[in-house]
Amino acid sequence: MTTVLPPVLLTAREAVDPVLREAIGRLDPDTRRVCEYHFGWRGVDGTAEGGGGKALRPAMVLLSAQCARPPGAPDHAVAAAAAVELVHNFSLLHDDVMDGDTSRRHRPTAWTVFGRPAALLAGDALLSLATEVLLGSSSPHAAAAARALSATTRVLIAGQAADLDFEHRDQVSLEECLLMAHDKTAALLACASSIGALTAGAPQDTVVGLRAFGTELGMAFQLVDDLLGLWGDPEVTGKPVLSDLRARKKSVPVVHALNSGTSAGDRLRELYAQPGPLTEQQLREAADMVQRAGSADWTRQECRRRLDAAAEHLPRGPQDVTEALTSLAEFVVRRKL
Amino acid sequence: MTTVLPPVLLTAREAVDPVLREAIGRLDPDTRRVCEYHFGWRGVDGTAEGGGGKALRPAMVLLSAQCARPPGAPDHAVAAAAAVELVHNFSLLHDDVMDGDTSRRHRPTAWTVFGRPAALLAGDALLSLATEVLLGSSSPHAAAAARALSATTRVLIAGQAADLDFEHRDQVSLEECLLMAHDKTAALLACASSIGALTAGAPQDTVVGLRAFGTELGMAFQLVDDLLGLWGDPEVTGKPVLSDLRARKKSVPVVHALNSGTSAGDRLRELYAQPGPLTEQQLREAADMVQRAGSADWTRQECRRRLDAAAEHLPRGPQDVTEALTSLAEFVVRRKL
């Protein structure tokens, strides 16, 4: 299945790419090479490639800035859009090392190609460049935006710490799991959807509304991701089928099932507690238990509820912009389901 | 041998510690625990300990701010001092993971206690907190300071990348090695000695002079460190004797010897090229070759030259402040030699 990307994603990619490339061009050659590979701009051997991520976060930054910007005010949001994308990719590079993930965006992860130390340094570099890029912008509110972005990074780190912690625990409550999803995913989308408004010096209630929009959208996004981690098409996700179960991830649908008090939940707990890798048959059984516990349905409904809540929080703005934000939100959740 | 710490280091520690503790208190419990252990505030089991680093960089920030601050201007330097210390400790946490170092400040490194993922996240958190703390200060020049600090972090990363690269190379020129020492060590000391002036809104030539002072002092500092890596007392350095040779580090004295064109240099090259670990006898022989190649003497002289250059770059300022900076520089280089 091929998904047609909304035009705002392409526009965002075109706006942000030159800023990202200029920033990464400041790095030493070794670190630059890893970053260029990670972004899909170059192959392992350094040859140019046309790849790259979906630019979802940059699009949210640019749209929300348009939504919030007072008429006639200059647009300072491109630097913020690039900075958010840099922080996102910092976290991908480091998470892949920590989680031992070997595949991302249908390609081997950076650490498998360049080694763990080089991938770590590349992540460090992207995090540092995010601040440098944002503070290099001409917005008089760049410092406030950079401060918000670094506070968000702290929350991102808390989310990854919780995710790692869950791996070693038998009991994880649904509430803990949803908080982890918030910290790991929704917090950066909340930042993406409000930082453009910050750089524009928008009123506080606009910033707050956009942040709430991004938080709810971010939760919906993570819930979809969790469903894809169980039933996503490997052709589309770039990950092997049932990969989250294989890694015994405590994703939202899994934790919902484990806490469901159903016999399917109990069976899933037995499978997760089993020593050694799960067989293909056991993986299919585990997925079936999540389904039977009603957790796939619950996750889908929760996802829809979050998406509705996002729409309610969206502040007023130019109609074409709010429509674009709403359709971006729909796209995020509808993708590949 | 016990070294008496200059009072400015103790003053700096007292000024900066509460800011660091408050910042680290914002982190999630797991990541906070790793940071508190790394800073020497808590043991492995979480019990309070009184440890901590030497606060060299914070002392440089605070002194240079005093040196540069226009009379009557408010002191905004404590946040900058804490931010520089956070970046320094970010790099220590990550470098220890990348280099596989198991001991720091006479204690097991954080990754050996909490695992690599937790130590990585802790480093990420410190880097992110540095920006948050600096931009949370009341200085109207905080954004310029934070931008300078993030640009410095980029240089730090280039230095570590070069250090990792050198491990896989037979030939490293002295020039490359000195650039690596600059990037890995001197760049952050240059930032430490000028960022306080930035937060005070000091004139450009004062900032430039202080940065040059810090660069030269940083080079002297690294050269001393390289000598200690060869002949330092394990009781003082907290590292096993001859540890840099054991790890076949391409430190400045080693690279000087390898490029010396002497027979001692050739023998050192043979030893470094040998497969498998070096025996204790071979380690002593390697150290002896560095000595015989004249590279220990050269490094000591270069160190003195850099220290003199530092003094020449130091801008005018209140006499007690410039004297304190000069004696701090002397202390840095005289320590444990």
XYZ file of C-alpha atoms in Angstrom, chain A residues 158-159 162-163 165-166 169-183 219 250 252 255 259:
26
model
C 12.274 10.390 31.093
C 10.125 8.493 28.577
C 10.691 4.455 31.684
C 10.698 2.339 28.529
C 12.787 0.295 33.086
C 9.641 -1.496 31.904
C 9.584 -5.263 35.316
C 6.773 -7.804 35.422
C 4.085 -5.339 36.468
C 3.454 -2.127 34.580
C 0.163 -0.312 35.049
C -1.747 1.141 32.107
C -1.338 4.569 33.684
C 2.459 4.220 33.802
C 2.443 3.001 30.240
C 0.378 5.939 28.994
C 2.675 8.351 30.853
C 5.646 6.727 29.119
C 3.904 7.148 25.747
C 3.285 10.787 26.602
C 6.895 11.417 27.581
C -0.818 10.200 22.068
C 5.412 -3.251 27.025
C 0.073 0.285 25.343
C -0.001 -3.483 28.864
C -3.929 -5.629 33.027
